C-alpha angles and dihedrals in degrees: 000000000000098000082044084065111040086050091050080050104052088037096058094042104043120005097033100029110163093227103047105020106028098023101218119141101039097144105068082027093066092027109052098029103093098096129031104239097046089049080052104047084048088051092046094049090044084051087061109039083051105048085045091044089050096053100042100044088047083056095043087043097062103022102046108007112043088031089060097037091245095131089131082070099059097102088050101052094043094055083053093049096048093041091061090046093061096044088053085054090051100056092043094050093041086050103038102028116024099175100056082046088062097037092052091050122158088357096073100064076039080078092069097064088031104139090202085067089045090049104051087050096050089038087057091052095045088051100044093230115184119238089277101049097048087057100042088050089049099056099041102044081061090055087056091051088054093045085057107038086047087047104049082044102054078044091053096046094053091050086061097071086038130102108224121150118301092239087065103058125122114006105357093064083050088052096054094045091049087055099042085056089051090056088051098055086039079078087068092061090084102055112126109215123198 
């Protein structure tokens, strides 16, 4: 059991990582990474609506769901479900850090319709992870969204006292980086685990 999660973790994190292997969650990636903190606070707010929605749809899933034969609303009810997570973190966020609330901006509702949140969800049910797992999956997975999204920002912030070619400038640069980073994390595919 031990070994199972560890392997779930450090796939989620490294080898299947939603941003740079999967590419879900593209939109608030590209959007709220131009400055570290804001990427962090992002990560940290994703961390949390993944690890929730994973729990609770785990719990909806087999407990509603599979035990009344509605399997074909899944998708449905997980997009309820997410969507008043995120709507729990925005009025958190709007009433405890301002600032983070304004700096996050448009990108935080965006959570809402964040395929990465969809996905971990939807991953957990193809896979028939326990309780545990899917947790486990949906917070680290999370981790691994916030790995990517501080990493392509501290990278970001760096491009911007660079000379690179004026062509470049603006989003293609960020482009490039982005896919150079991808590469990157492609090394990880061929970890062996366990």
């Amino acid at each position: 059991m031990l070994t199972n999660i560890i392997s779930i973790s450090l796939g989620a994190i490294l080898i299947n990582n939603f941003i740079f292997s999967q590419f879900l969650g593209c939109c608030p990636f590209l959007g709220c990474s131009s400055k570290v903190e804001t990427a962090t606070g992002m990560g940290l707010a994703v961390v949390f609506v993944m690890g929730l929605a994973s729990a609770i749809c785990w719990v909806i899933n087999e407990y509603l769901l599979v035990a009344l034969h509605l399997e074909f609303l899944q998708t449905l009810a997980f997009i309820l479900v997410i969507a008043a997570l995120v709507q729990f973190v925005e009025m958190f966020l709007k009433k405890s850090v301002p600032s983070l609330y304004s700096a996050l901006g448009i990108y935080l509702p965006l959570i809402t319709t964040n395929c990465a949140v969809l996905g971990v969800v939807l991953l957990n049910v193809q896979n028939n992870y326990n309780f545990l797992e899917s947790l486990v999956y949906g917070i680290t997975g999370g981790l691994g969204f916030m790995l990517a999204i501080v990493l392509f920002a501290s990278v970001r912030e760096r491009i911007e006292f660079s000379d690179y070619p004026e062509c470049f400038e603006g989003f293609p640069i960020c482009l490039v980086s982005a896919a150079l980073l991808a590469l990157a994390f492609m090394g990880f595919s061929g970890m062996k685990i366990f």
